[in-house]
mmCIF file of C-alpha atoms in Angstrom:
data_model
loop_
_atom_site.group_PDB
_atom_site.id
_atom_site.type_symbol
_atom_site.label_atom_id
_atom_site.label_comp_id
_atom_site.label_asym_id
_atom_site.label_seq_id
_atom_site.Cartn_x
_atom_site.Cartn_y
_atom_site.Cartn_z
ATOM 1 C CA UNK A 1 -12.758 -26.089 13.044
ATOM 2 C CA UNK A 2 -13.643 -27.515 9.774
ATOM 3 C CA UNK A 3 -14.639 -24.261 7.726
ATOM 4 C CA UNK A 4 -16.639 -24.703 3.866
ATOM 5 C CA UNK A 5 -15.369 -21.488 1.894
ATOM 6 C CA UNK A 6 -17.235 -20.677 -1.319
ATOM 7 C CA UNK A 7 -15.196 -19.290 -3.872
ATOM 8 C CA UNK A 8 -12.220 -20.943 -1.965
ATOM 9 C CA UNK A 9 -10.208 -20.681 -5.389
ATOM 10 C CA UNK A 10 -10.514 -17.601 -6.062
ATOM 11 C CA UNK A 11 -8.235 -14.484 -5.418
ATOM 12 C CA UNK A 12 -9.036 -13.959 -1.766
ATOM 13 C CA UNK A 13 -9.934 -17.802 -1.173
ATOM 14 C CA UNK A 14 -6.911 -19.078 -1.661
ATOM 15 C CA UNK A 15 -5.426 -16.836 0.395
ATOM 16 C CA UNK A 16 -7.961 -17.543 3.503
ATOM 17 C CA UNK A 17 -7.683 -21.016 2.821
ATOM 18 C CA UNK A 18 -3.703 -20.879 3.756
ATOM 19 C CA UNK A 19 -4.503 -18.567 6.479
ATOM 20 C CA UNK A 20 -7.056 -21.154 7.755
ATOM 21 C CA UNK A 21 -4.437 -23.678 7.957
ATOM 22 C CA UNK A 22 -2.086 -21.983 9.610
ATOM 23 C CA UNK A 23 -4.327 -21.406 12.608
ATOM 24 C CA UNK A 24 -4.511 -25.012 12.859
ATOM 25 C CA UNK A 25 -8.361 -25.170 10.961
ATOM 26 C CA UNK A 26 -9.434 -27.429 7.581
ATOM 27 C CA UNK A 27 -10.955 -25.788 4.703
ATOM 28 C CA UNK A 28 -13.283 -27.490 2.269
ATOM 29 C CA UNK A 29 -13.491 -25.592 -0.418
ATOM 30 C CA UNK A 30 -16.504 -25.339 -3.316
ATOM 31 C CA UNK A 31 -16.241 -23.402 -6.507
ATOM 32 C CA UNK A 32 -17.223 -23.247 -9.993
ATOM 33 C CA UNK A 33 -13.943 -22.589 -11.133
ATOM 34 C CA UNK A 34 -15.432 -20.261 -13.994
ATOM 35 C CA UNK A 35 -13.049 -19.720 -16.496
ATOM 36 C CA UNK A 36 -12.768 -16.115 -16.511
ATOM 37 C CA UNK A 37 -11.391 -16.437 -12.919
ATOM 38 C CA UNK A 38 -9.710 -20.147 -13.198
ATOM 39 C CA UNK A 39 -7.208 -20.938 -16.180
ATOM 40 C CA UNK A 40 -7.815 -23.860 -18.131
ATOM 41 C CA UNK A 41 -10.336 -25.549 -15.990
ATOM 42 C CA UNK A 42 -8.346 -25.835 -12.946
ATOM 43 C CA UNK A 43 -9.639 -28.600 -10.940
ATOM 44 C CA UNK A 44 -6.498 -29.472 -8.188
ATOM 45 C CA UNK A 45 -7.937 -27.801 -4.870
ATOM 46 C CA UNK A 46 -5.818 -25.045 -3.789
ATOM 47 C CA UNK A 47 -2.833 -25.532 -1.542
ATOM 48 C CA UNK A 48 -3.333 -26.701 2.446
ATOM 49 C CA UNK A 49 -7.228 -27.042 1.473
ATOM 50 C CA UNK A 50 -8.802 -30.098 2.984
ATOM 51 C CA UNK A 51 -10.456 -30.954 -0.353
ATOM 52 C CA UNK A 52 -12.195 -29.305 -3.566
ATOM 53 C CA UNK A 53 -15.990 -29.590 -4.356
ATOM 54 C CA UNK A 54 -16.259 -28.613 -8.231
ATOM 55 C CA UNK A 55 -19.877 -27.305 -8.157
ATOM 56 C CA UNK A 56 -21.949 -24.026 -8.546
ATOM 57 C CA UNK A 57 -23.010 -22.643 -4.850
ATOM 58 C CA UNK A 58 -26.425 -22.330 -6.900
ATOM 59 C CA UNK A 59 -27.167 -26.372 -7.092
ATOM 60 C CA UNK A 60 -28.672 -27.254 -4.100
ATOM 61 C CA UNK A 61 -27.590 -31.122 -4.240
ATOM 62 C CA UNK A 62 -23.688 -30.345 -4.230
ATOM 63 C CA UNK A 63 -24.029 -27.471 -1.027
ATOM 64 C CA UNK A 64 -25.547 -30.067 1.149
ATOM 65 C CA UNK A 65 -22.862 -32.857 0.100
ATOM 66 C CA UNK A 66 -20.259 -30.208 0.864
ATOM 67 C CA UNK A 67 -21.787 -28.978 4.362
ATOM 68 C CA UNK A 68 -21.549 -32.434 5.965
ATOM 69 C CA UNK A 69 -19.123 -32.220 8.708
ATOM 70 C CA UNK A 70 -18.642 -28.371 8.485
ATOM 71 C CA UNK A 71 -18.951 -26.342 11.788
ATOM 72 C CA UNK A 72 -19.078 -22.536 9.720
ATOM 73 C CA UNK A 73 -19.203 -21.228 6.320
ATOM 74 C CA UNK A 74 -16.944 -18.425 4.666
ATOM 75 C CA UNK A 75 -18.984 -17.623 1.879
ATOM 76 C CA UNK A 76 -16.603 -15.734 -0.957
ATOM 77 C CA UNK A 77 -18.321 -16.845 -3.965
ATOM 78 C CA UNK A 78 -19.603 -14.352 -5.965
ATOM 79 C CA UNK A 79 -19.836 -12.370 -9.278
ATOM 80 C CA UNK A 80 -17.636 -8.352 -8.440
ATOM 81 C CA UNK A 81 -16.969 -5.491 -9.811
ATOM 82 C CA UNK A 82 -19.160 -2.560 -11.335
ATOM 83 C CA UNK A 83 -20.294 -5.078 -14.100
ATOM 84 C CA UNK A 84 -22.490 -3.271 -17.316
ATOM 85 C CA UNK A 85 -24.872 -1.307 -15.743
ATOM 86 C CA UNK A 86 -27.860 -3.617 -15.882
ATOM 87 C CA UNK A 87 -27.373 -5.663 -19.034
ATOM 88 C CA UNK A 88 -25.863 -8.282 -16.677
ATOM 89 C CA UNK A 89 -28.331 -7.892 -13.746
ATOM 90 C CA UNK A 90 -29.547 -11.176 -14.125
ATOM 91 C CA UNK A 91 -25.781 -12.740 -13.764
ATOM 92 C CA UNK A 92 -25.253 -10.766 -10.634
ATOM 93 C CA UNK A 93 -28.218 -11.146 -8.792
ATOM 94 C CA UNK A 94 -28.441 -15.348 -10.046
ATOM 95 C CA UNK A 95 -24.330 -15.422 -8.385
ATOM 96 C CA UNK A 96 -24.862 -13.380 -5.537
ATOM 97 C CA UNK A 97 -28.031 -13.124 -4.267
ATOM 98 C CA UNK A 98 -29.549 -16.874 -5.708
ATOM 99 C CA UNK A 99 -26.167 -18.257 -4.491
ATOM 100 C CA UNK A 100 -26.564 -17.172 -1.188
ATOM 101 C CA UNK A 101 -29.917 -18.157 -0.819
ATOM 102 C CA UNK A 102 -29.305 -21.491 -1.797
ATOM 103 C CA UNK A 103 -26.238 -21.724 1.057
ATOM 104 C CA UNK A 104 -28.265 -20.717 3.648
ATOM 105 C CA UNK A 105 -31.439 -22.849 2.980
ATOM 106 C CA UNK A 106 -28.514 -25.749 2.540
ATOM 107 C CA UNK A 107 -27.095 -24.418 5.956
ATOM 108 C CA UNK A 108 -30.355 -24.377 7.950
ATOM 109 C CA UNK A 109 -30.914 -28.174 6.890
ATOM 110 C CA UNK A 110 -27.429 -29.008 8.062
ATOM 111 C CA UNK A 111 -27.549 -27.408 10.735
ATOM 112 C CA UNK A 112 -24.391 -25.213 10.414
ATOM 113 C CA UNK A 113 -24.647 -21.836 12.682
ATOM 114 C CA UNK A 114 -22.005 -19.546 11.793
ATOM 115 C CA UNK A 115 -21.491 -18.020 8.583
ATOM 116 C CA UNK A 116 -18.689 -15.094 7.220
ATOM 117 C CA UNK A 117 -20.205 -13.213 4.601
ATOM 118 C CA UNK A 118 -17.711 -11.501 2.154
ATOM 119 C CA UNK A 119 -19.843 -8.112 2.047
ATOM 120 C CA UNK A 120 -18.311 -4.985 0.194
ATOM 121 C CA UNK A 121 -18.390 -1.045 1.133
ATOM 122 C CA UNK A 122 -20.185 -0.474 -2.194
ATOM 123 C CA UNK A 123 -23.225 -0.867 -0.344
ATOM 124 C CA UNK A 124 -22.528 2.926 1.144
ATOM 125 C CA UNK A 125 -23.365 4.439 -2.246
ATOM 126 C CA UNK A 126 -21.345 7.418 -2.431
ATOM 127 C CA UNK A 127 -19.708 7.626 1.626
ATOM 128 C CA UNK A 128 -19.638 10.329 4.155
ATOM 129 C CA UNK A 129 -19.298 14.344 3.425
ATOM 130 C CA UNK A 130 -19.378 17.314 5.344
ATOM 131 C CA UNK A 131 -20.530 20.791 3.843
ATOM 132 C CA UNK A 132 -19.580 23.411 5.806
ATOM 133 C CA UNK A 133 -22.965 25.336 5.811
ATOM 134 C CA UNK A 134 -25.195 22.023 6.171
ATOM 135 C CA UNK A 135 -22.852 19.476 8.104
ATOM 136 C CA UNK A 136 -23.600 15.436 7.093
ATOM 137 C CA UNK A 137 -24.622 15.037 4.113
ATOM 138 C CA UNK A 138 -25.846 12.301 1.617
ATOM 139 C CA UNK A 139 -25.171 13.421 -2.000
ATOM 140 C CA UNK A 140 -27.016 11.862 -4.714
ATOM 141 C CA UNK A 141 -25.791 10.298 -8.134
ATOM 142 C CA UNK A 142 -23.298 12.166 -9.650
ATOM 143 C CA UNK A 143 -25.590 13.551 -12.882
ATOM 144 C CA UNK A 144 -24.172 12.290 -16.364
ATOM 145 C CA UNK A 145 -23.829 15.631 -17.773
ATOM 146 C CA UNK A 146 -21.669 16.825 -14.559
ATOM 147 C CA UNK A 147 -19.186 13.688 -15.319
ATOM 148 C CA UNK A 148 -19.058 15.218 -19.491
ATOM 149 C CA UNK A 149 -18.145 18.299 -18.274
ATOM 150 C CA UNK A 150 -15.305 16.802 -15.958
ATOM 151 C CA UNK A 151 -17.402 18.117 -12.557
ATOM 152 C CA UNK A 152 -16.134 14.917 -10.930
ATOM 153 C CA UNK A 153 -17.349 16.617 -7.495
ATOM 154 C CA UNK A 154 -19.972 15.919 -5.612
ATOM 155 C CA UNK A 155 -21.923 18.895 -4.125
ATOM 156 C CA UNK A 156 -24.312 19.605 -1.281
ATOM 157 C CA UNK A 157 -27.364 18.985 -1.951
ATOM 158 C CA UNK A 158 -28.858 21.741 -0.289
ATOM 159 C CA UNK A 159 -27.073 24.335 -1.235
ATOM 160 C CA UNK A 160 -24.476 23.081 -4.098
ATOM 161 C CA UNK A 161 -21.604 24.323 -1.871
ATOM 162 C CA UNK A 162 -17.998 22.210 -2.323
ATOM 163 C CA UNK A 163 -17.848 18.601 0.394
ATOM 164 C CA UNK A 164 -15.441 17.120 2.150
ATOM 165 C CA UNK A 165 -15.051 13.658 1.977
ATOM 166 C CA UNK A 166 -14.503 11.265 5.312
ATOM 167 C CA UNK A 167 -14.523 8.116 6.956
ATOM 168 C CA UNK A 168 -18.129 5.904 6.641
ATOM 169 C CA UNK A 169 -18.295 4.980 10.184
ATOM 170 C CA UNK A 170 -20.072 1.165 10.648
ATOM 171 C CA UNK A 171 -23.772 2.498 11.538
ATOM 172 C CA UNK A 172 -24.257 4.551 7.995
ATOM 173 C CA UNK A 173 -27.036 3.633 5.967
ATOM 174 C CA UNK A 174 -26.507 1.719 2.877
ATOM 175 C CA UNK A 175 -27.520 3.310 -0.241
ATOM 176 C CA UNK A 176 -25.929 1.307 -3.411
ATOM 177 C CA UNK A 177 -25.971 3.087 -6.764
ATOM 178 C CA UNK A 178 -25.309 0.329 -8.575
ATOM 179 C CA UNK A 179 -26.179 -3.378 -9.468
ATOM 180 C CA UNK A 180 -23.178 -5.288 -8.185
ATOM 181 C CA UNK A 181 -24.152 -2.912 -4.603
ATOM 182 C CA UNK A 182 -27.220 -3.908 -4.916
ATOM 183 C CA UNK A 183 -26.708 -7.549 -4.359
ATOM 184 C CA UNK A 184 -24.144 -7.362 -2.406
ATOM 185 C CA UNK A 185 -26.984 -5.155 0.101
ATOM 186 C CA UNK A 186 -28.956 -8.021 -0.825
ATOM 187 C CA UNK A 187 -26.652 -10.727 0.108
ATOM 188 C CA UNK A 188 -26.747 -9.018 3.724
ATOM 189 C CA UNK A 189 -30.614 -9.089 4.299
ATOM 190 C CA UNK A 190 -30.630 -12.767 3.630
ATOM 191 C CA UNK A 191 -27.879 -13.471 6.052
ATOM 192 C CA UNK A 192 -29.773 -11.418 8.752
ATOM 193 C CA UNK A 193 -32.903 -13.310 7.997
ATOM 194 C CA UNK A 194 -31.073 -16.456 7.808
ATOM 195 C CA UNK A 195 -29.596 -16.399 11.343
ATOM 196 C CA UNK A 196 -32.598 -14.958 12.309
ATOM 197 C CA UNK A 197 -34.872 -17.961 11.836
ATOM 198 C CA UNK A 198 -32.564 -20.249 12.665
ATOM 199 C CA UNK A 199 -30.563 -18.663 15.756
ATOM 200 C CA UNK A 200 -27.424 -19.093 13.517
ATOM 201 C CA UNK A 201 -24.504 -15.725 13.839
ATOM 202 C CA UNK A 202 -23.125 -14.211 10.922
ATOM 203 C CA UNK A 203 -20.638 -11.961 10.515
ATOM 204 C CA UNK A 204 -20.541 -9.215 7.519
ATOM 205 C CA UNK A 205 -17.199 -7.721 6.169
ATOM 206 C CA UNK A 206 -17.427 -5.162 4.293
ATOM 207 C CA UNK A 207 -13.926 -5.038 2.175
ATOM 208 C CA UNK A 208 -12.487 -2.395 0.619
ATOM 209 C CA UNK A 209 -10.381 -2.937 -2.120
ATOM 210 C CA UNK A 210 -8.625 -5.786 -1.941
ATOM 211 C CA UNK A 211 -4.932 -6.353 -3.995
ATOM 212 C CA UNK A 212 -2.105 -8.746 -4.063
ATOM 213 C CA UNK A 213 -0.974 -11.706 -5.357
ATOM 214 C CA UNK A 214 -2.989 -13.862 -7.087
ATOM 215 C CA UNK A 215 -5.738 -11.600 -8.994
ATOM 216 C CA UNK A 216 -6.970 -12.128 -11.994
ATOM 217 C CA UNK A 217 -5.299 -10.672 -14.864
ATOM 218 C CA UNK A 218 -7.668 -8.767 -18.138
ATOM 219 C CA UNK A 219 -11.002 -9.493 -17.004
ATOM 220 C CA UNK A 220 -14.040 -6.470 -16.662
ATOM 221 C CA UNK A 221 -14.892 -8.146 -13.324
ATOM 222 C CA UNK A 222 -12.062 -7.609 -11.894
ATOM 223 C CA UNK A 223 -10.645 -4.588 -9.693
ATOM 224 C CA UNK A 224 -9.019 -1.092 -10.208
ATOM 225 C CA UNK A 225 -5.445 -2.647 -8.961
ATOM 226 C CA UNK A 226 -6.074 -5.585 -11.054
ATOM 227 C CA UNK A 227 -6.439 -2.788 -14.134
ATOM 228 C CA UNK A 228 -3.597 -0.929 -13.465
ATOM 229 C CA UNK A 229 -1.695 -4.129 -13.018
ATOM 230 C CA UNK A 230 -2.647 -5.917 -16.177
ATOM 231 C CA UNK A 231 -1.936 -2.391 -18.276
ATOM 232 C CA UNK A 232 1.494 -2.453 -16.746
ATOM 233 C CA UNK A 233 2.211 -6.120 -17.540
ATOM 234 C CA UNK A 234 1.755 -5.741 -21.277
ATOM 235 C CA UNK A 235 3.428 -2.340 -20.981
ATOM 236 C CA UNK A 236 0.930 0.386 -21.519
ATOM 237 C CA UNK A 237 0.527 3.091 -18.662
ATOM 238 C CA UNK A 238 -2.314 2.544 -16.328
ATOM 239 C CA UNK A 239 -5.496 4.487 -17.240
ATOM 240 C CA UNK A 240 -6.922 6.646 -14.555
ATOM 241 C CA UNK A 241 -10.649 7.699 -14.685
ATOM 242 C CA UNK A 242 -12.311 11.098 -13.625
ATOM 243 C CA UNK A 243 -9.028 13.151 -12.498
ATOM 244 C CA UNK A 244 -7.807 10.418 -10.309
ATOM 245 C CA UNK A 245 -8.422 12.265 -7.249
ATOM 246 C CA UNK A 246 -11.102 9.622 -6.452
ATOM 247 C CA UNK A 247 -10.024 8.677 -2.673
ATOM 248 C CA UNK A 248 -10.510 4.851 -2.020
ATOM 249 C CA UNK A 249 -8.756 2.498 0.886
ATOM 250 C CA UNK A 250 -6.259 -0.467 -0.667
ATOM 251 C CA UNK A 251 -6.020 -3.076 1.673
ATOM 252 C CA UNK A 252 -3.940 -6.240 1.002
ATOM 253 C CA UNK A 253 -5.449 -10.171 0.599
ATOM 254 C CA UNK A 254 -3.299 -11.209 3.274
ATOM 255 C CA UNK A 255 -4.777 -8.698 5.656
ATOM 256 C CA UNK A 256 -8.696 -9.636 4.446
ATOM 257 C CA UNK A 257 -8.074 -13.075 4.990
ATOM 258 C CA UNK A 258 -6.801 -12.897 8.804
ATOM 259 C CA UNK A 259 -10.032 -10.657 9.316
ATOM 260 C CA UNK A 260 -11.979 -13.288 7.845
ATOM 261 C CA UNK A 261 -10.187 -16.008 10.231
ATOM 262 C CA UNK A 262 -10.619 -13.474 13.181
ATOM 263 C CA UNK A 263 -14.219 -13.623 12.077
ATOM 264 C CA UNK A 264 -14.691 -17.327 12.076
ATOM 265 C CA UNK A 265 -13.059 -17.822 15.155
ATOM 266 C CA UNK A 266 -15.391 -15.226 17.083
ATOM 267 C CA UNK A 267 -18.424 -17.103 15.530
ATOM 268 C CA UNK A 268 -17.216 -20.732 16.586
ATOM 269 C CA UNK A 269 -15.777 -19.444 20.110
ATOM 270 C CA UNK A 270 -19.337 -17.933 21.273
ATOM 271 C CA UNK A 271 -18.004 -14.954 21.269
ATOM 272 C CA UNK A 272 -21.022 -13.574 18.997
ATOM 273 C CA UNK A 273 -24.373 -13.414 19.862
ATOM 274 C CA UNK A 274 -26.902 -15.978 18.195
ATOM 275 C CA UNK A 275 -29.929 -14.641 15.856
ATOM 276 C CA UNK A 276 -28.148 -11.637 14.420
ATOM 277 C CA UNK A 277 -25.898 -10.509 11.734
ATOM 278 C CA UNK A 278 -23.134 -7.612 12.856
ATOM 279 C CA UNK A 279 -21.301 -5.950 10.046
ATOM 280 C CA UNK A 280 -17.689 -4.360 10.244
ATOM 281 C CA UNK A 281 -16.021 -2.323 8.057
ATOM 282 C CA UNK A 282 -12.855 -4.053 6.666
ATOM 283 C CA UNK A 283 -9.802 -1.263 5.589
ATOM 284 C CA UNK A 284 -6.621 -0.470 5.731
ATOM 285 C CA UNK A 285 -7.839 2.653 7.310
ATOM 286 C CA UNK A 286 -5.648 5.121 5.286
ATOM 287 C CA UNK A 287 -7.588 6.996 2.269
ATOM 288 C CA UNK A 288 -5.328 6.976 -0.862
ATOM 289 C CA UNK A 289 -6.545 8.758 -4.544
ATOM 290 C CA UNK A 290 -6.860 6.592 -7.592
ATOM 291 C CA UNK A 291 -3.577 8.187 -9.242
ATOM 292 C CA UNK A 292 -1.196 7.723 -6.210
ATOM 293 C CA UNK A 293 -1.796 4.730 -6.178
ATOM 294 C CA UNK A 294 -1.221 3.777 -9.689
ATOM 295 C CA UNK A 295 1.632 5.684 -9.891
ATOM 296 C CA UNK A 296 3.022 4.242 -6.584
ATOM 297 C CA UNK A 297 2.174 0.604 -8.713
ATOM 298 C CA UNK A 298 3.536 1.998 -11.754
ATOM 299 C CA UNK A 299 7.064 2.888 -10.003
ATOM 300 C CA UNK A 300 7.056 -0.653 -8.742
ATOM 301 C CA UNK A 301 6.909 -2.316 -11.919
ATOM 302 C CA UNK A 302 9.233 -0.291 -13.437
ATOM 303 C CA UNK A 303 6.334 0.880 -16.095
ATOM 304 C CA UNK A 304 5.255 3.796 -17.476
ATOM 305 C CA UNK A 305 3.514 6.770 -15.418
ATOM 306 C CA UNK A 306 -0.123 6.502 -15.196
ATOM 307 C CA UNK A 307 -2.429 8.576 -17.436
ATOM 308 C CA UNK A 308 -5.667 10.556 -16.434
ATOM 309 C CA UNK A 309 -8.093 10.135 -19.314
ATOM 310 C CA UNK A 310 -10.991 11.667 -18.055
ATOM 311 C CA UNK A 311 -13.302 8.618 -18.292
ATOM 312 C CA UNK A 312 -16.237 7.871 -16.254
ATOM 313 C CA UNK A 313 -18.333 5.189 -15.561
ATOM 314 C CA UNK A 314 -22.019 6.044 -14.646
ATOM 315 C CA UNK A 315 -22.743 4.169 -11.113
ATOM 316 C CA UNK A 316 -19.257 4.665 -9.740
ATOM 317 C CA UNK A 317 -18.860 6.658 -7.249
ATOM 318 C CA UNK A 318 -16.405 9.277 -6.521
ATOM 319 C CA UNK A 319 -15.087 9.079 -2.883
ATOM 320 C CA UNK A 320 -15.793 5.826 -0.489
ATOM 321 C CA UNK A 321 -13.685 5.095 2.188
ATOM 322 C CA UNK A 322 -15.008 3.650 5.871
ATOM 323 C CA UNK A 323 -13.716 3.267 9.839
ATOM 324 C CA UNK A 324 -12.511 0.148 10.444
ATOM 325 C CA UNK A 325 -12.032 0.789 14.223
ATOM 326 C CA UNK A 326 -15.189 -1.316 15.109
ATOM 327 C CA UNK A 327 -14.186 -4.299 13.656
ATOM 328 C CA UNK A 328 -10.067 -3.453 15.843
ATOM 329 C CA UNK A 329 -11.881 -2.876 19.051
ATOM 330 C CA UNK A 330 -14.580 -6.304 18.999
ATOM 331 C CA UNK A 331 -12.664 -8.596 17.130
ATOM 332 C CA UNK A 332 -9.125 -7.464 17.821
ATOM 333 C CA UNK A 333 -8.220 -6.982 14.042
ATOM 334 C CA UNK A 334 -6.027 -3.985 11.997
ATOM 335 C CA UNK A 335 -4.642 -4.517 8.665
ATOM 336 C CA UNK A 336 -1.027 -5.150 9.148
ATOM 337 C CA UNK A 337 0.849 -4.962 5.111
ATOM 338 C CA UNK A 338 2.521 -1.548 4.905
ATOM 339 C CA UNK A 339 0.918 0.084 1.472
ATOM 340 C CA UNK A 340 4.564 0.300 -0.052
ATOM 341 C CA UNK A 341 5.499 -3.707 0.780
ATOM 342 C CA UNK A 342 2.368 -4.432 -0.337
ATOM 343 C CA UNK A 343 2.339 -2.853 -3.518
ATOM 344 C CA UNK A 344 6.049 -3.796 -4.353
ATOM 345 C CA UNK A 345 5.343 -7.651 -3.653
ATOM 346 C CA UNK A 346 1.703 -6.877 -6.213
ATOM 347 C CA UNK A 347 4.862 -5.884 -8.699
ATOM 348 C CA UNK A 348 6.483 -8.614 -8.934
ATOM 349 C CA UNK A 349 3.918 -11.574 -8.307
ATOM 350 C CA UNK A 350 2.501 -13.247 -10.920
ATOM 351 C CA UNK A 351 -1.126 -12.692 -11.653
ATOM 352 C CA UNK A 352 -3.638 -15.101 -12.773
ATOM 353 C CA UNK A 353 -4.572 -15.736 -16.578
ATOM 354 C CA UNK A 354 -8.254 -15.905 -17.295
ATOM 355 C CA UNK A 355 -9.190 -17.967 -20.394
ATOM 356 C CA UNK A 356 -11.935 -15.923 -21.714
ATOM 357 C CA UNK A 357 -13.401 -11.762 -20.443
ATOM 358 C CA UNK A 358 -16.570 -13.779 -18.961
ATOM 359 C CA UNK A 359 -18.266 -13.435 -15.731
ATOM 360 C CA UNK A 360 -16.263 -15.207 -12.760
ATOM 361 C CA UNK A 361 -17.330 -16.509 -9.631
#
């Protein structure tokens, strides 16, 4: 299978492109090599990768040079993380949602079928709770004068009682409270439409957070590990927002990148039916809080403890982890990196040096 990868060298890319090879597949990859994400204008294609296409996923002209010959698409490329609330709308929706757009017109005219979309669990807005009175329930935003006054909680919105989190199973709703959710949502519906009007399959997963080797180092795109990682490497202890009890799943890049070859392989085999787009939760399936793990990193490294400051950003959300047990029983995957090897090989790997704090893709 000869597999195109957007974003192919970037943090998880490179990391799918090696797992790609190993299963005996080529991997074309096409990025913009932004310089937040790609020190000093990389331009050598990343290790075991059939080739490099230097170009934006948004110009038309390159996409359909780079689709000849491909039999799927794992499309990676895009702008992450909570961003500025919307004073960079316009970056995020022109990466994610324009970028994705202009694959899948590119795809329909080259007549490529299967696609992997790198979708995120921030479209579930603030996850599953349970209040005890009202059963399921959907909190709304957190209000900005709750987060002031350190009520990091979210309560029922019937009756204000105290929630308890749990698992998002596959079939919730989406309901993204922020921008970067918002096109990732986005990024979905045009997939869906995509393989609807053409009879193409495409596969969603919808990561958690992703760590390991390779992330980028200082840049506001990046995520939470990738914080408490950077602090750490110039020795300063690892800022925790809120009170650090915010639960979230850390799943490693080695892990994402077999579900994404898992993924591929389904699509290409038949093994997925044509016209739709299924989406699958992708965690490690254990819930961890924000300050265990930084303080499991922070042990690691040998660095100072973390420290809670408090902090909030509006748009977060306080609790969001999902059931991954669709995505083990139809496609035969489970993360595999024990949390504590993970972590200690995040320690002592290298991470990537941006140039500049700009956007990356």
């Amino acid at each position: 299978m000869r597999v195109l990868v957007t974003g192919g060298a970037g943090f998880i890319g490179r990391h799918l492109v090696a797992a790609l090879a190993d299963r005996g597949h080529e991997a074309l990859v096409l990025d913009a090599l932004l310089p937040a994400v790609h020190p000093h204008g990389r331009t050598v294609p990343p290790p075991r990768a059939a080739g490099l296409v230097h170009a934006d996923v948004r110009d038309p002209d390159a996409v359909d040079e780079a689709l000849r010959g491909i039999d799927a698409i794992s499309h990676q490329a895009a702008m992450v993380g909570l961003g500025n609330g919307v004073a960079d709308a316009a970056d995020y929706v022109g990466c994610n949602d324009l970028g994705t757009a202009v694959l899948l017109a590119a795809a329909a005219r080259a007549g490529v079928r299967a696609l992997v979309l790198a979708g995120s669990m921030v479209v579930y807005g603030e996850g599953r709770y349970t209040c005890a009175a009202h059963g399921l329930v959907r909190p709304g935003p957190r209000a900005e004068a709750d987060l002031r006054a350190g009520l990091f909680e979210p309560r029922c919105p019937t009756c204000g009682a105290a929630l308890a989190p749990g698992l998002v199973p596959g079939d919730e709703s989406a309901d993204p409270r922020n921008v970067y959710a918002a096109t990732k949502l986005a990024q979905e519906h045009l997939t869906a439409a995509w393989a609807r009007a053409t009879g193409g399959s495409a596969l969603a997963l919808r990561y958690h957070n992703v760590y390991g080797p390779g992330m980028p180092r200082d840049t506001p795109y990046a995520g939470v590990a990738s914080f408490f990682r950077s602090a750490l490497a110039r020795g300063e202890a690892p800022r925790v927002f809120e009170d650090g009890a915010q639960r979230r799943d850390f799943v490693h890049v080695r892990d994402i990148a077999a579900a994404n070859v898992r993924a591929l392989e389904a699509l290409t085999g038949s093994a997925v039916p044509p016209g739709t787009l299924t989406a699958y939760n992708t965690g490690s399936g254990t819930p961890r809080t924000l300050l265990a793990m930084a303080r499991t990193l922070a042990t690691a490294c040998g660095g100072p403890a973390p420290r809670v400051t408090g902090e909030y950003r509006l748009g977060d959300v306080r609790h969001i982890t999902a059931d991954s047990a669709r995505l083990t029983h139809e496609l035969g995957w489970r993360a595999e990196v024990p949390f504590d090897e993970g972590i200690a090989e995040f320690a002592r790997e290298p991470m990537r040096e941006p140039t500049s704090a700009t956007a990356g893709g």
